[in-house]
Tab-separated table of C-alpha atoms and ligand atoms in Angstrom:
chain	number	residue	atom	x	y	z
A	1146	UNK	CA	-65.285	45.847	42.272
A	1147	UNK	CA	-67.811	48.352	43.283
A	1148	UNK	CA	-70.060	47.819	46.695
A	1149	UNK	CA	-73.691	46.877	46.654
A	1150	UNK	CA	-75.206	50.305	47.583
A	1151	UNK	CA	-73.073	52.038	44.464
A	1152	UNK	CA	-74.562	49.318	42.164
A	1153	UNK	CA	-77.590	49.791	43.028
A	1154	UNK	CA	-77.739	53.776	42.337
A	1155	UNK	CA	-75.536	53.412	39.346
A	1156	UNK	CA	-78.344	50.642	38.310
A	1157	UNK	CA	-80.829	53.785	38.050
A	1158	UNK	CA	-78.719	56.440	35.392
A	1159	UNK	CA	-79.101	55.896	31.782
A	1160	UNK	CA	-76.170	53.869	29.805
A	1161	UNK	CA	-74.202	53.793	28.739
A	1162	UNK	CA	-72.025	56.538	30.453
A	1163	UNK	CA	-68.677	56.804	31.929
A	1164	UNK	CA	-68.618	56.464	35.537
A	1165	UNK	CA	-65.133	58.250	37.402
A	1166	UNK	CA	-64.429	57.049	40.479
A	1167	UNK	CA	-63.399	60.045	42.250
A	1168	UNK	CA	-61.333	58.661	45.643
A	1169	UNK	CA	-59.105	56.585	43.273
A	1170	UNK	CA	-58.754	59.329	41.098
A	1171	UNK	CA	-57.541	62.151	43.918
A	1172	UNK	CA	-55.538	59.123	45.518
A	1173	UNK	CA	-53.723	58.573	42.200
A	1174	UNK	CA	-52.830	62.131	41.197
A	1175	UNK	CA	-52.064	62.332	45.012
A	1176	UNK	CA	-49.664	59.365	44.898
A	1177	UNK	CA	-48.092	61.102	41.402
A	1178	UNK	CA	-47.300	64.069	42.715
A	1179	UNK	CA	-46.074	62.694	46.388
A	1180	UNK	CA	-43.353	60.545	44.338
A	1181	UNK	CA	-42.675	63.104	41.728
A	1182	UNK	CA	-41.947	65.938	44.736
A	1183	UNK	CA	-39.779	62.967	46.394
A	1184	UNK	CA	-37.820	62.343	43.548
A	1185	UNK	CA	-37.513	65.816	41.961
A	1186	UNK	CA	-39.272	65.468	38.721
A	1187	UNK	CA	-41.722	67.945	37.064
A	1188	UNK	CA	-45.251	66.339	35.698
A	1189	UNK	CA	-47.360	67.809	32.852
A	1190	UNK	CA	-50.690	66.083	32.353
A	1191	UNK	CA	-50.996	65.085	29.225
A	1192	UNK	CA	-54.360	66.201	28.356
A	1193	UNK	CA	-55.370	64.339	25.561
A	1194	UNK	CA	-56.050	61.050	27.924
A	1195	UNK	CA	-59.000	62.895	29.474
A	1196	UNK	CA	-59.949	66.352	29.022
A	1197	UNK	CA	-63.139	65.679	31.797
A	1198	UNK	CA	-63.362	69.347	34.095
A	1199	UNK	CA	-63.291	68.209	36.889
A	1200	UNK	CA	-60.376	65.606	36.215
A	1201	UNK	CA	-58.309	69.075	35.058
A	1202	UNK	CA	-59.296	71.310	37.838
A	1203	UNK	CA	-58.368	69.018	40.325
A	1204	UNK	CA	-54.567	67.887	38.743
A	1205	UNK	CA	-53.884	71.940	37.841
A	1206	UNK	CA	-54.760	72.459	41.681
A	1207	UNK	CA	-51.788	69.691	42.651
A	1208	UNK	CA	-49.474	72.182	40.815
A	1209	UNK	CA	-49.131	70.100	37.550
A	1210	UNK	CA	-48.573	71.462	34.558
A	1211	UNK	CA	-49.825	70.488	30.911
A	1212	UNK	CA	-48.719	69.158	28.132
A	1213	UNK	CA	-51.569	69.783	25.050
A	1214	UNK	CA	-51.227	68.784	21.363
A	1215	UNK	CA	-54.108	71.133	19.748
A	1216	UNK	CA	-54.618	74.949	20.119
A	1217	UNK	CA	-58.066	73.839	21.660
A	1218	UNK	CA	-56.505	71.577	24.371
A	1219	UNK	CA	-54.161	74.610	25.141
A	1220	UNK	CA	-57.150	76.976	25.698
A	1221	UNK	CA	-59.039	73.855	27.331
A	1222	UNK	CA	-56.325	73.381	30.006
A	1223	UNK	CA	-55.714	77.115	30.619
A	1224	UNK	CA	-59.912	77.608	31.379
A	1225	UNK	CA	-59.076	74.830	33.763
A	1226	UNK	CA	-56.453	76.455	36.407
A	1227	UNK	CA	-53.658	75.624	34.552
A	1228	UNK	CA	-51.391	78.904	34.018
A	1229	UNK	CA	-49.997	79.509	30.992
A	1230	UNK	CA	-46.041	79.074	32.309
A	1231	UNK	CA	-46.787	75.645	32.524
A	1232	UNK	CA	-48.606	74.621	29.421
A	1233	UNK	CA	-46.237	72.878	26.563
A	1234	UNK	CA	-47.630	72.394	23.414
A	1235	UNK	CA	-46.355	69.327	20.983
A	1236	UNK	CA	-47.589	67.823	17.802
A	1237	UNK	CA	-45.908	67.762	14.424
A	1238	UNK	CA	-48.814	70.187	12.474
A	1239	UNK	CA	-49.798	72.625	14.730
A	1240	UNK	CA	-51.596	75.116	12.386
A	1241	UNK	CA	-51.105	78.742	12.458
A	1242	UNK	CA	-53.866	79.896	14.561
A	1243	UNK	CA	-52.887	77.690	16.506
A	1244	UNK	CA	-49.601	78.853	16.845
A	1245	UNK	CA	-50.755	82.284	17.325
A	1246	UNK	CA	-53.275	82.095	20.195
A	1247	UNK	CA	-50.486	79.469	22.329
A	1248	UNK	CA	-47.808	82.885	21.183
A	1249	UNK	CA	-50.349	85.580	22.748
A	1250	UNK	CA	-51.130	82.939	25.788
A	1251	UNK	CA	-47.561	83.533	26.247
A	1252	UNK	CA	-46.773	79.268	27.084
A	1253	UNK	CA	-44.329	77.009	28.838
A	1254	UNK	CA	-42.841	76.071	25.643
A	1255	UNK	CA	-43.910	75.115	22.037
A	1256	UNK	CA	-42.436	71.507	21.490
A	1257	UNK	CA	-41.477	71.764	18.372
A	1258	UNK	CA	-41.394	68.674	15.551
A	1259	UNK	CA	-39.459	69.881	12.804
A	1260	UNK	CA	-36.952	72.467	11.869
A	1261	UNK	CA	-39.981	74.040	9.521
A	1262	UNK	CA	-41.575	74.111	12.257
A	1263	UNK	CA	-38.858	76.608	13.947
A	1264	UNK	CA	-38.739	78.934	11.576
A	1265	UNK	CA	-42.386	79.424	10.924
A	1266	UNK	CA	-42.790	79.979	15.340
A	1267	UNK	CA	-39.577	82.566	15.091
A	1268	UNK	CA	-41.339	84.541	12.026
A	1269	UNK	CA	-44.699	84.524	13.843
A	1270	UNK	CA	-42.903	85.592	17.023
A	1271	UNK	CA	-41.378	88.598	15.086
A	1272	UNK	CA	-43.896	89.876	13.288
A	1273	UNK	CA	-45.913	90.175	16.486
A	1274	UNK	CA	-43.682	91.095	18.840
A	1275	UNK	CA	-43.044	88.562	20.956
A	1276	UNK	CA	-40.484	85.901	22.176
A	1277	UNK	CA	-41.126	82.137	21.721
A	1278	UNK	CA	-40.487	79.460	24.415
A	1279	UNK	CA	-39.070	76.348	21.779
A	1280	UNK	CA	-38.268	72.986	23.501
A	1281	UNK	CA	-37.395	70.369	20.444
A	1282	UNK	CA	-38.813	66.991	20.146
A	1283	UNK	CA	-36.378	64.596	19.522
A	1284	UNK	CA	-37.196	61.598	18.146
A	1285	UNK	CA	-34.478	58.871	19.862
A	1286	UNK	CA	-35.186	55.936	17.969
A	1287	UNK	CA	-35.804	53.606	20.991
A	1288	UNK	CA	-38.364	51.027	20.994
A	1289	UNK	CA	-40.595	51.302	23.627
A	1290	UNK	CA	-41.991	47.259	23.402
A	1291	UNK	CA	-45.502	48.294	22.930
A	1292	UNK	CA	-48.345	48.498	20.242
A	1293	UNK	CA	-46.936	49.202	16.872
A	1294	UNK	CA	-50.116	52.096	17.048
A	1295	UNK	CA	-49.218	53.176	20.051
A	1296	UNK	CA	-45.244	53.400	19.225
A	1297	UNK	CA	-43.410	56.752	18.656
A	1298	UNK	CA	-39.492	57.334	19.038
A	1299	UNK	CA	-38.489	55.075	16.204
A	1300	UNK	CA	-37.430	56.483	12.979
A	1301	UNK	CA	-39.946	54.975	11.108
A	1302	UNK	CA	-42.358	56.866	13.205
A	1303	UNK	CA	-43.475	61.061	12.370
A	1304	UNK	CA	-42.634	62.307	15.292
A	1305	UNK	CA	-39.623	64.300	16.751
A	1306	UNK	CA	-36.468	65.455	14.798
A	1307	UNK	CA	-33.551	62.319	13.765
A	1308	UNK	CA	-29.870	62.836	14.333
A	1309	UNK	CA	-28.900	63.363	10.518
A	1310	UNK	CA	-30.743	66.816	11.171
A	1311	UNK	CA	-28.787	67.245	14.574
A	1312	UNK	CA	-26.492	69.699	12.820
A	1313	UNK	CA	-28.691	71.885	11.290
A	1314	UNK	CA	-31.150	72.375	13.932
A	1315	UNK	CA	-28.169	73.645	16.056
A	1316	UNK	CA	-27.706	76.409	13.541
A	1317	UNK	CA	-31.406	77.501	13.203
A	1318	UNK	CA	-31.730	77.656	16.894
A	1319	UNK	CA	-28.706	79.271	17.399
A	1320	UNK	CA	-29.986	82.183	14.746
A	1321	UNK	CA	-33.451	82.594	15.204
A	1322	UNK	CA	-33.333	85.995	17.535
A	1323	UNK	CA	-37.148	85.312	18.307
A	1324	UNK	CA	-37.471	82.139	19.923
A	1325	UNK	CA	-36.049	81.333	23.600
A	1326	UNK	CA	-34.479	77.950	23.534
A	1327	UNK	CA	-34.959	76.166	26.747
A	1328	UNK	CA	-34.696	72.457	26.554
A	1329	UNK	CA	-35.449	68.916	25.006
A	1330	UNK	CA	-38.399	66.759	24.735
A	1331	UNK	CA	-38.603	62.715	24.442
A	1332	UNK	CA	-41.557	60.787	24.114
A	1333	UNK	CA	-41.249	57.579	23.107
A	1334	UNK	CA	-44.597	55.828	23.158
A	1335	UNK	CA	-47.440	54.340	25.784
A	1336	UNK	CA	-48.195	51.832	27.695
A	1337	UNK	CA	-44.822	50.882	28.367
A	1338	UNK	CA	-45.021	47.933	30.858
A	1339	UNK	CA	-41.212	47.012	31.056
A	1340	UNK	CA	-40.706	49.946	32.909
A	1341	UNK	CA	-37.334	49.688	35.021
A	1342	UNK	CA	-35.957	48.377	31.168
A	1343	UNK	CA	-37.532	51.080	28.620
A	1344	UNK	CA	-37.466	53.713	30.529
A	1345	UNK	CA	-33.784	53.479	31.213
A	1346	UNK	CA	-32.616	52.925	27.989
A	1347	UNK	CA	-34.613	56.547	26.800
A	1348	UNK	CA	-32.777	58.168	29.934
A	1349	UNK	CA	-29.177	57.055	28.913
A	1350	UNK	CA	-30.049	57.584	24.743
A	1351	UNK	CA	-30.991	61.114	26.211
A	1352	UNK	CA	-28.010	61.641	28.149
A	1353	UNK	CA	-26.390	61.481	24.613
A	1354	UNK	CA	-28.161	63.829	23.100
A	1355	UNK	CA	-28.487	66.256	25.890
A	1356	UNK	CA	-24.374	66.169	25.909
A	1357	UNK	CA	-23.833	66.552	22.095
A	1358	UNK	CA	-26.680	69.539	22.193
A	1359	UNK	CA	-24.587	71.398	25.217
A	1360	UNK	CA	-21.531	70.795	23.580
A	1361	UNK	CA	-22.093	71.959	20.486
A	1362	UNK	CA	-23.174	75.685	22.487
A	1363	UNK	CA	-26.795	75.106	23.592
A	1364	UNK	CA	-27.836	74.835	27.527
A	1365	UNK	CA	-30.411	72.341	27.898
A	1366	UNK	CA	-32.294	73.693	31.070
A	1367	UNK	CA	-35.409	71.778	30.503
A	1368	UNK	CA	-35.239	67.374	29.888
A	1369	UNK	CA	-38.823	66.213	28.723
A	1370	UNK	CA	-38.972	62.562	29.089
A	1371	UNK	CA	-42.558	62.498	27.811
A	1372	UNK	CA	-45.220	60.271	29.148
A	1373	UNK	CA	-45.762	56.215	28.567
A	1374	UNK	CA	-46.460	54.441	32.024
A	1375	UNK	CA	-48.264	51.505	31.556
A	1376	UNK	CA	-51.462	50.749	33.517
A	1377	UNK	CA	-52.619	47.250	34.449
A	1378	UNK	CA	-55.884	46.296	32.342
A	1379	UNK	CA	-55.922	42.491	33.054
A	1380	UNK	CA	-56.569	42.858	36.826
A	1381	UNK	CA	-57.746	47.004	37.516
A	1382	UNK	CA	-58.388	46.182	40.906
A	1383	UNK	CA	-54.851	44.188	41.778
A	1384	UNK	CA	-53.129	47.431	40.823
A	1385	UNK	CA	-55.394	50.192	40.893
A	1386	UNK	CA	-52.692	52.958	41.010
A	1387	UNK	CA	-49.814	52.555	37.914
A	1388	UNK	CA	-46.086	51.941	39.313
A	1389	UNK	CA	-45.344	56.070	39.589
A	1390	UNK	CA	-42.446	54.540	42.438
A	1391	UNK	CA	-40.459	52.615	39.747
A	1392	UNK	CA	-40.922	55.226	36.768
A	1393	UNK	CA	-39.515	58.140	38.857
A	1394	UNK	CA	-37.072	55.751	40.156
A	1395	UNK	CA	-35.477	54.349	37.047
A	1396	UNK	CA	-35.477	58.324	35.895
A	1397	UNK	CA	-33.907	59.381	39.069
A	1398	UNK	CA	-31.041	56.645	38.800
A	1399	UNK	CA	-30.385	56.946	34.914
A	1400	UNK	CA	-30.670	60.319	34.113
A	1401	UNK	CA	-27.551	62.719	34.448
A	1402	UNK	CA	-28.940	66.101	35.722
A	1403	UNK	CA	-27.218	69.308	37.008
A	1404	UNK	CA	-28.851	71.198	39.737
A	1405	UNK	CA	-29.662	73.733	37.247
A	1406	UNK	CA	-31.798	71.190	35.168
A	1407	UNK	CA	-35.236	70.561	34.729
A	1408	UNK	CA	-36.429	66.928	34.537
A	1409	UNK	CA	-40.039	66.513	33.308
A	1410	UNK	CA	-42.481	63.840	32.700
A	1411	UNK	CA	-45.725	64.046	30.450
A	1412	UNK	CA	-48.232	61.029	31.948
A	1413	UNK	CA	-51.744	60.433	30.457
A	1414	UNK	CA	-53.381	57.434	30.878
A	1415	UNK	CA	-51.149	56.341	34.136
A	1416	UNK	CA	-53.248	59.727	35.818
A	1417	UNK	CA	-57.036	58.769	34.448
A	1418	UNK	CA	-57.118	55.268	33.054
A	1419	UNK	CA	-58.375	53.307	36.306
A	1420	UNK	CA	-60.843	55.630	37.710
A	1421	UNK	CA	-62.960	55.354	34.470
A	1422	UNK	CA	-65.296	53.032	33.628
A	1423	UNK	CA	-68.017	52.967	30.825
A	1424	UNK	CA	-71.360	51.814	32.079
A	1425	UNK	CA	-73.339	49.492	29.503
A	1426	UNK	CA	-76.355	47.520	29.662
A	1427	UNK	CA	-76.931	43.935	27.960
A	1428	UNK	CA	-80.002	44.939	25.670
A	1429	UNK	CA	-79.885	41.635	23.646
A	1430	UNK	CA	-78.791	37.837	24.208
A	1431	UNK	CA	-78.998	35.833	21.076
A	1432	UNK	CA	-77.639	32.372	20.555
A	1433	UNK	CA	-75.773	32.386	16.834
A	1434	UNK	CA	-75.162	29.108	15.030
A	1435	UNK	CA	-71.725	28.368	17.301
A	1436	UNK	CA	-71.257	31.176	19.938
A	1437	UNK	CA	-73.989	33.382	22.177
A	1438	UNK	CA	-73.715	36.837	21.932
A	1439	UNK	CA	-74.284	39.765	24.845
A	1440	UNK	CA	-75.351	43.031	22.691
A	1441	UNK	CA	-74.723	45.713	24.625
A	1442	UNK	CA	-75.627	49.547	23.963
A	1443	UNK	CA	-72.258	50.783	24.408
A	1444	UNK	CA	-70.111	50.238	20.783
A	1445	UNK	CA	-67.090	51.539	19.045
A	1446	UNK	CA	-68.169	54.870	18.721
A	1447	UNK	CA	-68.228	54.986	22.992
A	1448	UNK	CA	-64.930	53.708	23.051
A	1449	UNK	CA	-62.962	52.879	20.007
A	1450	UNK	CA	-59.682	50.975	21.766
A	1451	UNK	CA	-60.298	47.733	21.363
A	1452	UNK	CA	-61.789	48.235	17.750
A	1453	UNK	CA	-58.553	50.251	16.621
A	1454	UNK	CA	-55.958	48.343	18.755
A	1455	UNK	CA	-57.406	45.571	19.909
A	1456	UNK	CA	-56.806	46.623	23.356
A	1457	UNK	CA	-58.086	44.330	25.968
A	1458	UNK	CA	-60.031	46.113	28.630
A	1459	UNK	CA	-61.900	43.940	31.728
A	1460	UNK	CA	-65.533	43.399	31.555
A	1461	UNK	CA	-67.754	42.542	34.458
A	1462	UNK	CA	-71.614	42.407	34.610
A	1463	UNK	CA	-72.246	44.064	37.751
A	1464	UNK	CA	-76.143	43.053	37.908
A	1465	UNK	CA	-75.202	39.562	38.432
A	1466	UNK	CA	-72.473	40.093	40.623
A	1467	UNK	CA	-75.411	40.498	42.942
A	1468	UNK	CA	-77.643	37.676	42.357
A	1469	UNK	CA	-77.619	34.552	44.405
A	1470	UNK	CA	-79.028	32.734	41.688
A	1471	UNK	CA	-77.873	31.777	38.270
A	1472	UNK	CA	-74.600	30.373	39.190
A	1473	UNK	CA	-73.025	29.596	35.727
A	1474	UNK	CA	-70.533	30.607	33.988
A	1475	UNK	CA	-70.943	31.278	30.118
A	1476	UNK	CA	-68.474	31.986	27.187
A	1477	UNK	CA	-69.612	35.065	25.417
A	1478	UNK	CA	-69.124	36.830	22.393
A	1479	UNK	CA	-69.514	40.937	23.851
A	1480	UNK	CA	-70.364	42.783	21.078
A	1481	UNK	CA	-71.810	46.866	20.053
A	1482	UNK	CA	-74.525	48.144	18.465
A	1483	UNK	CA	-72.436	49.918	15.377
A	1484	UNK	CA	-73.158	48.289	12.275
A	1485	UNK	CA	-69.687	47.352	11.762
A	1486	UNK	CA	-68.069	43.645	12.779
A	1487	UNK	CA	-64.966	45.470	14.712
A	1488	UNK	CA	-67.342	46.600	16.914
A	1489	UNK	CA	-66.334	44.089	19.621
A	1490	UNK	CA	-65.940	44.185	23.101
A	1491	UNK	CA	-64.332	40.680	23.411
A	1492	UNK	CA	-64.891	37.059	22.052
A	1493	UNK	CA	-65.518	34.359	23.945
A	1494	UNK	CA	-65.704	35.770	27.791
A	1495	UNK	CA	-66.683	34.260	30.428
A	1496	UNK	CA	-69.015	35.539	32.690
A	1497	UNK	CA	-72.520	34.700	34.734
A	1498	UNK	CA	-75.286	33.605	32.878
A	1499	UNK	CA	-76.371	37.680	31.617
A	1500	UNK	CA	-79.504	38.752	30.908
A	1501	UNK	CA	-81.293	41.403	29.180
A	1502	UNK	CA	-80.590	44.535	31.342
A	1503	UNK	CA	-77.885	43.440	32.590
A	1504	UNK	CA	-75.815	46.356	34.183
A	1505	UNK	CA	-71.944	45.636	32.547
A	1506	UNK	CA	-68.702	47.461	33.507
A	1507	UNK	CA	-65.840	47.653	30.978
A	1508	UNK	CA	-63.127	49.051	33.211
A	1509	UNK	CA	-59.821	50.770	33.099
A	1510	UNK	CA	-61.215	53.394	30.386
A	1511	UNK	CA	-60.561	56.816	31.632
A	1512	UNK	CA	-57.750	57.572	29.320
A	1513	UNK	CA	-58.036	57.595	25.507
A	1514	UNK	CA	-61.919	56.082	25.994
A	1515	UNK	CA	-64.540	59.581	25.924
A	1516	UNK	CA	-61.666	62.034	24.031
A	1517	UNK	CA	-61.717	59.130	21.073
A	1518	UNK	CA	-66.020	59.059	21.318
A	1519	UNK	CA	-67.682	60.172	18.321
A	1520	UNK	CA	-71.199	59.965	17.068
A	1521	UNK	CA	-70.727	57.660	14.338
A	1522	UNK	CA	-73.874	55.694	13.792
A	1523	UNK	CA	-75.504	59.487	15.090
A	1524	UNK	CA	-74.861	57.784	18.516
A	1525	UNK	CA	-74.908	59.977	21.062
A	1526	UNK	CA	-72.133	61.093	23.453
A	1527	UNK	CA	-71.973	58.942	26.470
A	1528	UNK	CA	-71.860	61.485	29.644
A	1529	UNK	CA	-70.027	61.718	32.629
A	1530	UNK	CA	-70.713	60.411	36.102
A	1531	UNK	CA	-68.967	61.064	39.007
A	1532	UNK	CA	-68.819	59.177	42.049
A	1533	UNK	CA	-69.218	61.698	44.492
A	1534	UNK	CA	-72.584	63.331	42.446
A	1535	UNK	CA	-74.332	60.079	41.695
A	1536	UNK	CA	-77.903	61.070	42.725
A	1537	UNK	CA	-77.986	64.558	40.551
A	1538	UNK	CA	-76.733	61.743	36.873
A	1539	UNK	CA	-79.821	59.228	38.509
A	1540	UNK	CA	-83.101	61.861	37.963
A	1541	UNK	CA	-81.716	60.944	34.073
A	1542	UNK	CA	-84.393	59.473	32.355
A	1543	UNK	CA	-83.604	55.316	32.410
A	1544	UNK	CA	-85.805	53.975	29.027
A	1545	UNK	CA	-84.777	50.919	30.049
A	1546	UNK	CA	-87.292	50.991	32.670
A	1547	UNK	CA	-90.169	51.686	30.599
A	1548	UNK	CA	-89.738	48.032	28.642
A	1549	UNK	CA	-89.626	44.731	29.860
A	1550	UNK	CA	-85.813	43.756	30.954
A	1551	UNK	CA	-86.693	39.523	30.499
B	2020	LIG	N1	-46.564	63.117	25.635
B	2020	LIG	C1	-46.741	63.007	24.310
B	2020	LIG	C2	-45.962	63.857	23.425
B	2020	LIG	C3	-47.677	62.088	23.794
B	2020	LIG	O1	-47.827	61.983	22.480
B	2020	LIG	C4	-48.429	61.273	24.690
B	2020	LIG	C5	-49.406	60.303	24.183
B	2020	LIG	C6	-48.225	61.436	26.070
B	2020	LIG	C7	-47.273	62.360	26.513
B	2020	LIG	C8	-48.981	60.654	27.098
B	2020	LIG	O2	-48.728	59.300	27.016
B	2020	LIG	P1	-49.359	58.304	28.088
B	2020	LIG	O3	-48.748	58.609	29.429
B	2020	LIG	O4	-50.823	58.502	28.086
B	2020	LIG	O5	-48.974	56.975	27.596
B	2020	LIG	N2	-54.934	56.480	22.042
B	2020	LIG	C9	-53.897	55.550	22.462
B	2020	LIG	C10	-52.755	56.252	23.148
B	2020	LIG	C11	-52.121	57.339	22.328
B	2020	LIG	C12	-51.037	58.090	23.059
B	2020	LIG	C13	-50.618	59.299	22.308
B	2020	LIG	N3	-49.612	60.101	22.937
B	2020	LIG	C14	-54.540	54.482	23.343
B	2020	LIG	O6	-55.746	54.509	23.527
B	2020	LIG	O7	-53.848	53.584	23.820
């Protein structure tokens, strides 16, 4: 929960907007790489969670690497201090241009999806000249106990290579002169809470398939365990900082490395998640026929997570947090301005008795929340804040002032 004097200056910036707590964020990717050093593991931000400046300068500064899934996040993370040697690149269509500008970058390693995939990087990579970095996505078929959405090693899922092609992707790699082979790479979904139990089960399914690639003639150098940490959204503040000390842990104790092997991790929303929050005002309170619903002016098209996954995320109304009076609790129907009925924030919450103006903090939405924005609705983009710059956001022009907040 936020202190008095921060309410009151985040009280005068226009919402909504997404407000970064910057201490928990440094204190986070601080804690990440502390355990990480400790325990011998190699983390790659996975960009996509946030892809905020600041947020990128600062983790490419700890001596993180990246781990992109567009040509634009590639170029994105290398304009942000991280160098090329440490950029992988997954997805299962990466286009050609795409391919072409991550080839001249000269990156970590293309993490490749599908043996199609493999021969169109090695013919690229000879017709210009140049030597490809491939790491190859395997696809384990573990289930990773989270949303079906938000699942990704299981057969039934797109991503990664299956066994039955085990075989023949040996032989391609083994004959294409123009790519580099240097490792494997595992992700098998996110927000993975049972971590001690999921993540151990991928390290020993891996510890297979690292052994049947090196005995069939192939050194694995590099193991990719992708990313996945869960993050608590029921209580932010309880747990603040995900469990990095049992993830690395369960790695460390399950996975069978030689000295002369990488281990690597690819964390998102475990890095950005809890030092976000999107700022929203109440604009409307309107009793229906059996509920009373808090319109806000933050909707689906600020952050689409709980519309799309029905993710829970925390809401708090900050402005009454502060007031000695109105000492009720309501149950609320939290709703968005997007003309569409998904655009929910949650049914039936309780909080104070809210009024118009109301300042309101949905928390834990630093990861997957501004990347997934659009403009549907011609909404526009809701801005950054940052915690340390909070006077420069506050000369924005606040409408709500102009009008009567009653
Ligand atoms: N590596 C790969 C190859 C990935 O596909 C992902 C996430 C990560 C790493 C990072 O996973 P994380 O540590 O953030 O769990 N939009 C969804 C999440 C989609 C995750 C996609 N891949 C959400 O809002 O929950």
């Amino acid at each position: 929960m936020l202190d008095i004097n921060t309410i009151e200056k985040l009280d005068k910036i226009a919402t909504p907007f997404y407000y970064y707590d910057m201490d928990l964020f440094r204190r986070t990717v601080d804690t990440a790489s502390e355990l990480a050093q400790q325990h011998n593991i190699m983390v790659h931000y996975a960009v996509k969670a946030n892809v905020e400046r600041r947020l990128l300068e600062y983790i490419s500064s700890k001596g993180f690497g990246a781990d992109c899934v567009s040509g634009n996040e590639v170029l994105h993370a290398h304009e942000c201090g991280f160098p090329a040697g440490k950029i992988v690149y997954a997805g299962v269509g990466k286009s050609d241009k795409e391919i072409y500008n991550a080839l001249k970058l000269g990156i970590e390693a293309f993490n490749c999806e599908s043996l199609q995939e493999i021969y169109v990087i090695n013919e690229m990579a000879h017709v210009h000249g140049l030597k490809a970095n491939v790491s190859v996505r395997i696809n384990p078929d573990i289930d990773a106990h989270t949303h079906k959405y938000v699942t990704t090693g299981l057969y039934e899922n797109k991503f990664g290579i299956s066994q039955h092609e085990f075989d023949k992707l040996i032989d391609i790699l083994k004959k294409s002169e123009h790519i580099n082979f240097i490792g494997l790479h595992f992700h098998i979904g996110s927000q993975i809470t049972r971590v001690d139990e999921v993540f151990a089960l991928e390290c020993r399914r891996v510890n297979e398939i690292v052994a049947y690639f090196e005995r069939n003639g192939l050194t694995v150098s590099n193991i990719n365990l992708g990313g996945g940490l869960g993050v608590d959204y029921d209580d932010p503040d309880e747990n603040p900082i995900a469990d990095f000390g049992t993830w690395f842990r369960t790695i460390s104790e399950n996975i069978v490395r030689r000295d002369d092997q990488k281990v690597h991790v690819e964390p998102g929303r475990s890095l950005v998640a809890q030092c976000g929050t999107l700022m929203s005002r109440v604009l409307f309170v309107k009793s229906g026929e059996t509920k009373n619903f808090l319109i806000m002016d933050a909707g689906m098209n600020d952050l689409i997570r709980p519309a799309l996954y029905g993710a829970y995320h925390k809401i708090e109304n900050l402005s009454a947090s502060q007031r000695t009076f109105y000492p009720t609790h309501q149950a609320y129907d939290i709703v968005g301005p997007v003309c569409e009925s998904s655009d929910v924030w949650g049914a039936g919450r309780l909080l104070p008795l809210s009024v118009r103006g109301d300042l309101m903090a949905i928390r834990s939405t630093g990861a997957y929340g501004q990347v997934m924005a659009s403009r549907y609705n011609m909404k526009d983009l809701a801005p950054s804040v940052f915690s340390d710059s909070l006077e420069d956001a506050a000369e924005a022009v606040d409408y709500f002032t102009l009008s009567s907040r009653a």
